[in-house]
PDB file of C-alpha atoms and ligand atoms in Angstrom:
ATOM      1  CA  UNK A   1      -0.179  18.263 -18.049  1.00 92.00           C
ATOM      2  CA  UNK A   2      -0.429  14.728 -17.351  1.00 97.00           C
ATOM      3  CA  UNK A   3       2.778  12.241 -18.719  1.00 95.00           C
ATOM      4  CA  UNK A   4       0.962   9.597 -21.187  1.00 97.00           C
ATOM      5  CA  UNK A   5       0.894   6.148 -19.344  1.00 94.00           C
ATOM      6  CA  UNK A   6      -0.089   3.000 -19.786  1.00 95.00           C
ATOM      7  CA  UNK A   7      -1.407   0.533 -16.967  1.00 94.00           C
ATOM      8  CA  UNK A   8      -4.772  -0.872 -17.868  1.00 93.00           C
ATOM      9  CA  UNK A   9      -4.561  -0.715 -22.247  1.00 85.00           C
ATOM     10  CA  UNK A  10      -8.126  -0.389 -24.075  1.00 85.00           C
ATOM     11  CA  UNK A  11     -11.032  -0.656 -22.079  1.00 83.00           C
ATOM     12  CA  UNK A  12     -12.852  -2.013 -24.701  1.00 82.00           C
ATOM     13  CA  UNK A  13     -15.261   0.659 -24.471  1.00 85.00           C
ATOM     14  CA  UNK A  14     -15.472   2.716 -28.149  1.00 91.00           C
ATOM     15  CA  UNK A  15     -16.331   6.543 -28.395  1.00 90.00           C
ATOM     16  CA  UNK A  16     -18.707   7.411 -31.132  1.00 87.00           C
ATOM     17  CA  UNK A  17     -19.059   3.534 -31.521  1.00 88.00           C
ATOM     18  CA  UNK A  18     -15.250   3.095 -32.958  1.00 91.00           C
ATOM     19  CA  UNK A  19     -12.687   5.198 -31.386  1.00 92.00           C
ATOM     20  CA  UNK A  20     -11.079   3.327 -28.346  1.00 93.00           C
ATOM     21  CA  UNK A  21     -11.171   4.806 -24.602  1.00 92.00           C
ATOM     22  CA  UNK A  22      -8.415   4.612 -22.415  1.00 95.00           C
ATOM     23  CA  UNK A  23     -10.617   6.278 -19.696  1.00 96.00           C
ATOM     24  CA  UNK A  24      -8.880   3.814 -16.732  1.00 97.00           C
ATOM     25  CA  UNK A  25      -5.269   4.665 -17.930  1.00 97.00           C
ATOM     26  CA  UNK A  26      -6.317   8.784 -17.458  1.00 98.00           C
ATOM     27  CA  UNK A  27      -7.830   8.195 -14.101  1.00 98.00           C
ATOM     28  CA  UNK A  28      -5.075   5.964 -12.589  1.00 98.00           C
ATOM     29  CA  UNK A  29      -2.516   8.746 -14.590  1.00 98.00           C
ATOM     30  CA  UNK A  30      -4.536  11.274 -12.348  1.00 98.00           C
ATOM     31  CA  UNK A  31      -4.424   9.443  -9.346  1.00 98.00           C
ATOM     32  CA  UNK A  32      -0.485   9.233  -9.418  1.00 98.00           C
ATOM     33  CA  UNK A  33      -0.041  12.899 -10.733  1.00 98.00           C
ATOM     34  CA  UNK A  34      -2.218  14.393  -8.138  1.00 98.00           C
ATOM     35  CA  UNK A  35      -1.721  11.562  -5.096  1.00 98.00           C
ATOM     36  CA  UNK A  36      -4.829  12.379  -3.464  1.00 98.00           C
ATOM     37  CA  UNK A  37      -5.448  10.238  -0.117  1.00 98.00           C
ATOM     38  CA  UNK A  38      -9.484  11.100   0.216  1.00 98.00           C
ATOM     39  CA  UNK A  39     -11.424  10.543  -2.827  1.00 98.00           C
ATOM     40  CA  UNK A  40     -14.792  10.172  -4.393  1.00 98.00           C
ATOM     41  CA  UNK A  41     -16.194   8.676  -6.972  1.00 98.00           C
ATOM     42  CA  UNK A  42     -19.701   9.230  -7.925  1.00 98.00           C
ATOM     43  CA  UNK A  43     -21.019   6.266 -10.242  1.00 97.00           C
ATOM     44  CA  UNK A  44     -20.181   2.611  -9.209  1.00 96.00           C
ATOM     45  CA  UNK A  45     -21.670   0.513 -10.966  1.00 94.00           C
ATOM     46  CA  UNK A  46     -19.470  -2.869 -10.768  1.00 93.00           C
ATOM     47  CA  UNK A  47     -17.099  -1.253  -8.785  1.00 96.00           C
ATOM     48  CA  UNK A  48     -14.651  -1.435 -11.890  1.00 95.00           C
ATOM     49  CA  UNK A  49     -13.091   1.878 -11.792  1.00 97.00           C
ATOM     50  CA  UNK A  50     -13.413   1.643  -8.295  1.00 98.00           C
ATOM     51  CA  UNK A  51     -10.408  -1.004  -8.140  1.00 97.00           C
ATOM     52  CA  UNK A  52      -8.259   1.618  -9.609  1.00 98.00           C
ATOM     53  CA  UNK A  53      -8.038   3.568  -6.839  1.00 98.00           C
ATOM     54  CA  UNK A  54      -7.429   0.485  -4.844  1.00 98.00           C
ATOM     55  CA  UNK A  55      -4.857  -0.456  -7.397  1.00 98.00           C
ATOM     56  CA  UNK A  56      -3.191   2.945  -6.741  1.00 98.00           C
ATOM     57  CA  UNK A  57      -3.802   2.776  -2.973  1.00 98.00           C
ATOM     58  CA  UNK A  58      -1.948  -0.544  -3.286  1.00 98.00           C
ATOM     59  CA  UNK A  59       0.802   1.055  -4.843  1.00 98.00           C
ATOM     60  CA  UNK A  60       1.072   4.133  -2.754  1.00 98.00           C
ATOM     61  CA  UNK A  61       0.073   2.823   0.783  1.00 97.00           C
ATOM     62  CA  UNK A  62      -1.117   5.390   3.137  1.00 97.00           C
ATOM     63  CA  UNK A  63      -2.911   5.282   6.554  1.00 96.00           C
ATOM     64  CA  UNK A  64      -6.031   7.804   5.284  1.00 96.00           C
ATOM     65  CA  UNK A  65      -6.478   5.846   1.840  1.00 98.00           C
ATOM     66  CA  UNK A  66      -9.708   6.000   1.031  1.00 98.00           C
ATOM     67  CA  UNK A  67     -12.478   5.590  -1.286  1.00 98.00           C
ATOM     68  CA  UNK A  68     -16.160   6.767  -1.070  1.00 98.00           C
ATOM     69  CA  UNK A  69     -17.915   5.149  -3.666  1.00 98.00           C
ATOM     70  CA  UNK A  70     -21.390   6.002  -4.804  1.00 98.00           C
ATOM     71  CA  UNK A  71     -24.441   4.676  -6.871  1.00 97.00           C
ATOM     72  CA  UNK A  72     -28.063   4.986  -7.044  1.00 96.00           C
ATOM     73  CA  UNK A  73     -27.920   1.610  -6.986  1.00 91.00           C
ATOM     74  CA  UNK A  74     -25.548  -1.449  -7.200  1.00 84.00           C
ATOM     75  CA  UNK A  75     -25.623  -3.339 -10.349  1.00 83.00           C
ATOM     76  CA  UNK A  76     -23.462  -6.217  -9.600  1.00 72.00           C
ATOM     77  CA  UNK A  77     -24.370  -7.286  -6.363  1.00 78.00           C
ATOM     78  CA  UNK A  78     -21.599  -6.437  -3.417  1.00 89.00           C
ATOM     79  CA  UNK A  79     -18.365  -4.810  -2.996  1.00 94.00           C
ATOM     80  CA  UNK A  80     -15.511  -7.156  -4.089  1.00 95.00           C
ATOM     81  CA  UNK A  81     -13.407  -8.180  -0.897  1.00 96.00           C
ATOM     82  CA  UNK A  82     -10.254  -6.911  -1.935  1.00 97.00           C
ATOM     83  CA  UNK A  83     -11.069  -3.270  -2.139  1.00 98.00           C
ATOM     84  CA  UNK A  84     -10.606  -2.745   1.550  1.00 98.00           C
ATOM     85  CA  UNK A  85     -10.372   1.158   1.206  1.00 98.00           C
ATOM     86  CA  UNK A  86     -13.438   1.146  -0.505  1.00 98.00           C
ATOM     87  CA  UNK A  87     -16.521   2.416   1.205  1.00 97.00           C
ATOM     88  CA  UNK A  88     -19.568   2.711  -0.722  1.00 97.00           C
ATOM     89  CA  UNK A  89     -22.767   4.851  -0.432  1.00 97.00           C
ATOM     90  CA  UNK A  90     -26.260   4.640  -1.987  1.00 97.00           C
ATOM     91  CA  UNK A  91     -27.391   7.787  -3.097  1.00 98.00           C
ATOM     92  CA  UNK A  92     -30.444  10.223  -4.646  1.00 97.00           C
ATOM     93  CA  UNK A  93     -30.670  10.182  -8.305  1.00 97.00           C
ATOM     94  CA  UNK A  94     -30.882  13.908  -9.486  1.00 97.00           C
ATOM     95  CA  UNK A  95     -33.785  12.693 -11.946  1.00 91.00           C
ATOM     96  CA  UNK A  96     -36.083  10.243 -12.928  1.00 89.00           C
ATOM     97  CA  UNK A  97     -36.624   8.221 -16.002  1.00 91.00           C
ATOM     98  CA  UNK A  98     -38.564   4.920 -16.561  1.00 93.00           C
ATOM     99  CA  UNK A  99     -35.475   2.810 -16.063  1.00 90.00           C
ATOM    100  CA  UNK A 100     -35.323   4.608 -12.346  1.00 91.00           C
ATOM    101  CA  UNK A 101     -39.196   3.235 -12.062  1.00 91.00           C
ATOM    102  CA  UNK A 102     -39.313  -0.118 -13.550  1.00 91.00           C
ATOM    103  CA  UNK A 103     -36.330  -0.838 -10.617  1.00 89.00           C
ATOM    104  CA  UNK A 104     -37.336   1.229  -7.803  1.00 91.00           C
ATOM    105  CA  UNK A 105     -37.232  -1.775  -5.583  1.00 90.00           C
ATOM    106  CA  UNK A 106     -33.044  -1.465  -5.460  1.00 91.00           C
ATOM    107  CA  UNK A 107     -33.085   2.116  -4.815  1.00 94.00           C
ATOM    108  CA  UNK A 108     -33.497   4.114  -1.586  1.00 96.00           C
ATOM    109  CA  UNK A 109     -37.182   3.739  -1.054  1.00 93.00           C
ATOM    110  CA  UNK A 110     -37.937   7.396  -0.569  1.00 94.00           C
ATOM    111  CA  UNK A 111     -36.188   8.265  -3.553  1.00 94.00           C
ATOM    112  CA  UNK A 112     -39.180   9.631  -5.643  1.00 93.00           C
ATOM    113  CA  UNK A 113     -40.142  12.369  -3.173  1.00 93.00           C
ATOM    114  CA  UNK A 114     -36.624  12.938  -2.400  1.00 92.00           C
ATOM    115  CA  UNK A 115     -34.325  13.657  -5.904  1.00 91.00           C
ATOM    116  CA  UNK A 116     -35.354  17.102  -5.745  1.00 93.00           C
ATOM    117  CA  UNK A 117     -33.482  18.088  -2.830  1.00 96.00           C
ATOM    118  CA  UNK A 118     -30.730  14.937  -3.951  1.00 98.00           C
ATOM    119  CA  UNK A 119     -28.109  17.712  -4.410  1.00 98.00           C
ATOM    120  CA  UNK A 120     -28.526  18.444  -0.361  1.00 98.00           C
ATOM    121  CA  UNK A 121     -28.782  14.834   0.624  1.00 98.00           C
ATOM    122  CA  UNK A 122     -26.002  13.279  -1.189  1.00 98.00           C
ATOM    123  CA  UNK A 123     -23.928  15.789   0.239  1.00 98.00           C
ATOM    124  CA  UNK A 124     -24.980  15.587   3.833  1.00 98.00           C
ATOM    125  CA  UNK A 125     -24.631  11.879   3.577  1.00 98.00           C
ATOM    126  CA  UNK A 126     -21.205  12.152   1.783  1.00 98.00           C
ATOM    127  CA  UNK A 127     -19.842  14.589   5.003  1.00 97.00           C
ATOM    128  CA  UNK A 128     -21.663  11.809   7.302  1.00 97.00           C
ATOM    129  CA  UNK A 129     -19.385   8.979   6.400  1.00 95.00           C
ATOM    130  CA  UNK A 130     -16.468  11.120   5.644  1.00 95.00           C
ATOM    131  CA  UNK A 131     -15.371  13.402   7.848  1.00 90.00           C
ATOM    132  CA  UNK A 132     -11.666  14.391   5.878  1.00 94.00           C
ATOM    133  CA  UNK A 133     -11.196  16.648   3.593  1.00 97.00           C
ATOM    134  CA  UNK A 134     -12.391  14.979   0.263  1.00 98.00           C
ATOM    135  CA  UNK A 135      -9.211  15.598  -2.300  1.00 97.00           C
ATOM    136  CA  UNK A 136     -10.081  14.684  -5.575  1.00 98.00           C
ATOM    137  CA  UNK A 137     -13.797  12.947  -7.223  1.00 98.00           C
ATOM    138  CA  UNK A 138     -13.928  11.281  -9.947  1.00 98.00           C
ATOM    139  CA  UNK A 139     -17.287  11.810 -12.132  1.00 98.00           C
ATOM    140  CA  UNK A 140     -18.715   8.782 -14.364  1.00 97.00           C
ATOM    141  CA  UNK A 141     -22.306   8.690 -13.217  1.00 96.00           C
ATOM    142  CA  UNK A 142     -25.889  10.073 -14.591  1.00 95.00           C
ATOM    143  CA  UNK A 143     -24.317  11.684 -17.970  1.00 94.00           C
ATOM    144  CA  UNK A 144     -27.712  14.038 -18.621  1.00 95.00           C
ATOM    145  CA  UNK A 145     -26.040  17.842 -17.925  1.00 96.00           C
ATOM    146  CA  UNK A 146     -28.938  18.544 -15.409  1.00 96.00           C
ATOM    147  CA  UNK A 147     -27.272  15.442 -13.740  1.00 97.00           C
ATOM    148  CA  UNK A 148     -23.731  16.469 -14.240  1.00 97.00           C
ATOM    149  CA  UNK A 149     -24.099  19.766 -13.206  1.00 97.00           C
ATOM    150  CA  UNK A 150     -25.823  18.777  -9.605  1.00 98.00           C
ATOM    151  CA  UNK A 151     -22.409  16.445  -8.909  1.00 98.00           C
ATOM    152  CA  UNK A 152     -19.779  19.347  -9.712  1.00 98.00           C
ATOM    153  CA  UNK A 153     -22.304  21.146  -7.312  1.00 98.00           C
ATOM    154  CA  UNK A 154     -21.972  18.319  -4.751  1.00 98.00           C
ATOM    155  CA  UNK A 155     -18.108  17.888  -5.164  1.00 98.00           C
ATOM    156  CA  UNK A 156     -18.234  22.518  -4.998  1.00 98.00           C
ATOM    157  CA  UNK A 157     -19.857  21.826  -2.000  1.00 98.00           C
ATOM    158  CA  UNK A 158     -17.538  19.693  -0.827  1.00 98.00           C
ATOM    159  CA  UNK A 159     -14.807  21.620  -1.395  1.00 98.00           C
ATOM    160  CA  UNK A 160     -13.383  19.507  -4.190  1.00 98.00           C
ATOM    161  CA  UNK A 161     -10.470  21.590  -6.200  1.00 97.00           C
ATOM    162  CA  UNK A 162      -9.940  18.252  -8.595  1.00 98.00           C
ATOM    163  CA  UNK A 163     -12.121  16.518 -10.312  1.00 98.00           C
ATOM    164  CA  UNK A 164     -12.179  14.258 -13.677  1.00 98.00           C
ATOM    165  CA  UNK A 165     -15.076  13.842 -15.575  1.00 98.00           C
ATOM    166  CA  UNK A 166     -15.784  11.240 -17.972  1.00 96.00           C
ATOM    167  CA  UNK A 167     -18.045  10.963 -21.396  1.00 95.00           C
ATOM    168  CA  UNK A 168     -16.424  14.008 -22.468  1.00 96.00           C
ATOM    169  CA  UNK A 169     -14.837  13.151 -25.318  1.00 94.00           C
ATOM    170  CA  UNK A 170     -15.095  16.052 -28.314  1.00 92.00           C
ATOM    171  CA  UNK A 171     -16.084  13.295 -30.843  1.00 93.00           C
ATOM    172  CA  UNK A 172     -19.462  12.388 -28.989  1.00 87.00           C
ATOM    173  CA  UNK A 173     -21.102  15.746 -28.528  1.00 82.00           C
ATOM    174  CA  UNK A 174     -24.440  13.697 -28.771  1.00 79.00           C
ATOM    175  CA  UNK A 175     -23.677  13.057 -25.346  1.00 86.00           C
ATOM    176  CA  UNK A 176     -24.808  15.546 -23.341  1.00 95.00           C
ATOM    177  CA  UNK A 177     -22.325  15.442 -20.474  1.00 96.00           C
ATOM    178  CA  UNK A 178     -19.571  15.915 -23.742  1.00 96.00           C
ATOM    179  CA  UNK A 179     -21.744  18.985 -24.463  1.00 96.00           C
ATOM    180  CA  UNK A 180     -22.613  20.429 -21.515  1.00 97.00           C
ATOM    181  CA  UNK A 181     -18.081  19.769 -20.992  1.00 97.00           C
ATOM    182  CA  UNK A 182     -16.948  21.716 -24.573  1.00 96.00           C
ATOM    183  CA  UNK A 183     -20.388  24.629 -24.081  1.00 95.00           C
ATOM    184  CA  UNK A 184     -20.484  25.152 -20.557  1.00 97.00           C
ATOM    185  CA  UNK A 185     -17.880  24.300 -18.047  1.00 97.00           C
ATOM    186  CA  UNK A 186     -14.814  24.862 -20.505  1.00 96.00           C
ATOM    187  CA  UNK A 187     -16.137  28.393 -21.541  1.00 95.00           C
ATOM    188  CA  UNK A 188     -16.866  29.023 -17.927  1.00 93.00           C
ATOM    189  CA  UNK A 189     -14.416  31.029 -15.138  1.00 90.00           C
ATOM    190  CA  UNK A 190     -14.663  28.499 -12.660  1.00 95.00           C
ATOM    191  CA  UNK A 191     -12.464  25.398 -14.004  1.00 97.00           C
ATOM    192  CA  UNK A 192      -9.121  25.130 -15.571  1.00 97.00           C
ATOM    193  CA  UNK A 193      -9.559  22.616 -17.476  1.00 98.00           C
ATOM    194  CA  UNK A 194      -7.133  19.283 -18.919  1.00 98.00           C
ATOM    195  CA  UNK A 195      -8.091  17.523 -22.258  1.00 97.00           C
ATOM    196  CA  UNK A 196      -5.377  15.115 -22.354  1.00 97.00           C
ATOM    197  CA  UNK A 197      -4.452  16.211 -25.787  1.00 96.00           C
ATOM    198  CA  UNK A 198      -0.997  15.386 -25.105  1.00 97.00           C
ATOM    199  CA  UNK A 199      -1.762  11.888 -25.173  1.00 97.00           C
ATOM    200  CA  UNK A 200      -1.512   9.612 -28.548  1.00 96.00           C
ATOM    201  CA  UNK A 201      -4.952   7.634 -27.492  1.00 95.00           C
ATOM    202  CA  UNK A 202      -8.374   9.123 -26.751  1.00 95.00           C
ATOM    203  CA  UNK A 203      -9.130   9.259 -23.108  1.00 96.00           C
ATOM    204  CA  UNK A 204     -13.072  10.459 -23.443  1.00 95.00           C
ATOM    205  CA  UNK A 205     -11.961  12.522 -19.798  1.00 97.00           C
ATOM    206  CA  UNK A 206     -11.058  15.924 -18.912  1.00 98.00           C
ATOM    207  CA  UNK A 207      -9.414  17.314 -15.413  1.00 98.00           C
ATOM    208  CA  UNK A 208     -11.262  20.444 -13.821  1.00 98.00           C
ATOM    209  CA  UNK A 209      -9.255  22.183 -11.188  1.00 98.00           C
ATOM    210  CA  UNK A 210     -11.518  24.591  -9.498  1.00 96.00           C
ATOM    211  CA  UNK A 211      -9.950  28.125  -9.958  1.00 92.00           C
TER     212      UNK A 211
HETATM  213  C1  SAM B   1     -21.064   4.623 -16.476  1.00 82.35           C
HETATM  214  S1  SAM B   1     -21.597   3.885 -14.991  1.00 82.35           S
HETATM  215  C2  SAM B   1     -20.186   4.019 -13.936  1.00 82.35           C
HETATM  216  C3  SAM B   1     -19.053   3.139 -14.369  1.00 82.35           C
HETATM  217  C4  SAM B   1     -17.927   2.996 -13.350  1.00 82.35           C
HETATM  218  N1  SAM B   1     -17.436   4.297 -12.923  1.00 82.35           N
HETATM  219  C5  SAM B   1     -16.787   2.206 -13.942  1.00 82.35           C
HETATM  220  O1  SAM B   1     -16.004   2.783 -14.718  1.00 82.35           O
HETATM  221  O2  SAM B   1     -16.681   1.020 -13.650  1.00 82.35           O
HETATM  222  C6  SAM B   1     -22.662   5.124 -14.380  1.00 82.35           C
HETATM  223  C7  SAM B   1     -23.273   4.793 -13.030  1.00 82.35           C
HETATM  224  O3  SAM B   1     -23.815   6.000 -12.453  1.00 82.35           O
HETATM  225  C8  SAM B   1     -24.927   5.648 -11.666  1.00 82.35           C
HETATM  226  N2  SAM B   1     -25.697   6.854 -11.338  1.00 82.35           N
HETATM  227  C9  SAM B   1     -26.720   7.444 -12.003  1.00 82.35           C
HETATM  228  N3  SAM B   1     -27.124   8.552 -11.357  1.00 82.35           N
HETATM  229  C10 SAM B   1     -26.329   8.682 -10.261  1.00 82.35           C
HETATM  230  C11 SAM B   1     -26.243   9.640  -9.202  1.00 82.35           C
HETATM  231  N4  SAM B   1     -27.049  10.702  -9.129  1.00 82.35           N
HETATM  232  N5  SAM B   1     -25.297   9.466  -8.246  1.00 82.35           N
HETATM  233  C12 SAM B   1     -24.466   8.390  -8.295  1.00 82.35           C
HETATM  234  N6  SAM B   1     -24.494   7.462  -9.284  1.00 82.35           N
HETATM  235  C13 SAM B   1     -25.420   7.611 -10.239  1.00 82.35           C
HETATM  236  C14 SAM B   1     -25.631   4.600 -12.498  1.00 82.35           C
HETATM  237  O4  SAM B   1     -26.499   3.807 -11.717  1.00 82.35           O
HETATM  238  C15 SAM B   1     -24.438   3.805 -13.062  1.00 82.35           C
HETATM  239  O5  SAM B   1     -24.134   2.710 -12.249  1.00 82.35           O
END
């Protein structure tokens, strides 16, 4: 159980288009219950949740800090300058849509023959630029199940005992990732899983420790 705390406030971001997520207060809650050194984080976007593990590296300085960061591609240009243990990776997309095609041109160019083996790929080129023992991921990418599904296989073959996923919140099961969360993994053997339900405000994540 993780204490209920407060660093970042609303996001801004509703769930179900009115219920406020404090998804940056429950990772940077994780990130100072679990203290992981090595992480990943597989969705970048504008590196905004990526500045919460710098935040916490900040606070809790350590020689191996250190964030992997990874995209299909990056939406808001570079990485900012201050996130100095912040390394990030372009990746495979698990599948294809017509967003993936109309901007093809800022994703890996071989990316249409290659997102059936992405699962493979992603990984080898995760364990290429880091060779430490990856401690805890952080989810928040492609929220289709197919596509969440291939990243817990990425972080299992990683060897990645804690993860948090986000989009998981029980009041958007039109969300597939929020589905695929309450039908599949939670009734599954593999996780122990963490709802947060201890907490006053909605946090749209869930903690998976790998059993
Ligand atoms: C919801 S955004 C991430 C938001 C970010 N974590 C934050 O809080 O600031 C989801 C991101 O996942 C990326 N994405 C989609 N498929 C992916 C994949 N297979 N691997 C990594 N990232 C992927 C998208 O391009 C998009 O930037």
């Amino acid at each position: 159980m993780i204490e209920e705390q407060h660093f970042y406030g609303d996001t801004g971001g509703k769930i179900a288009n009115r219920i406020p997520k404090y998804y940056k207060d429950a990772l940077r809650a994780t990130l100072e219950h679990l203290k992981p050194t090595t992480c990943l984080e597989i969705g970048t976007h504008c590196f905004g949740s990526a500045q919460i593990f710098q935040d916490y590296f900040n606070d809790n300085p350590k020689p191996e800090n250190c964030l992997i960061t990874c995209d299909i591609f990056l939406w808001g240009g570079t990485k900012p300058e201050e996130q100095k243990n912040v390394e990030y990776l372009q990746v495979y997309p698990h599948f294809h849509d017509k967003y993936m095609f109309e901007h093809s041109t800022k994703m890996l160019p071989d990316w249409q023959e290659k997102f059936v083996d992405s699962v493979k790929i992603n990984t080898r080129m995760i364990k290429t630029i880091c060779k430490n023992q990856i401690d805890f991921a952080f989810i928040d990418a492609d929220h289709r199940a197919i596509c969440l599904s291939q990243d817990l296989e990425i972080c299992k073959l990683l060897n990645i005992k804690n993860i948090l996923l986000e989009d998981v919140s029980k009041y958007e099961l039109v969300h597939e990732s929020s589905q695929y969360y309450h039908e599949v993994i939670k009734r599954s053997e593999v996780y122990k899983c963490y709802d947060f339900d201890n907490w006053s405000v909605e946090t749209n994540c869930a903690l998976l420790e790998r059993i």
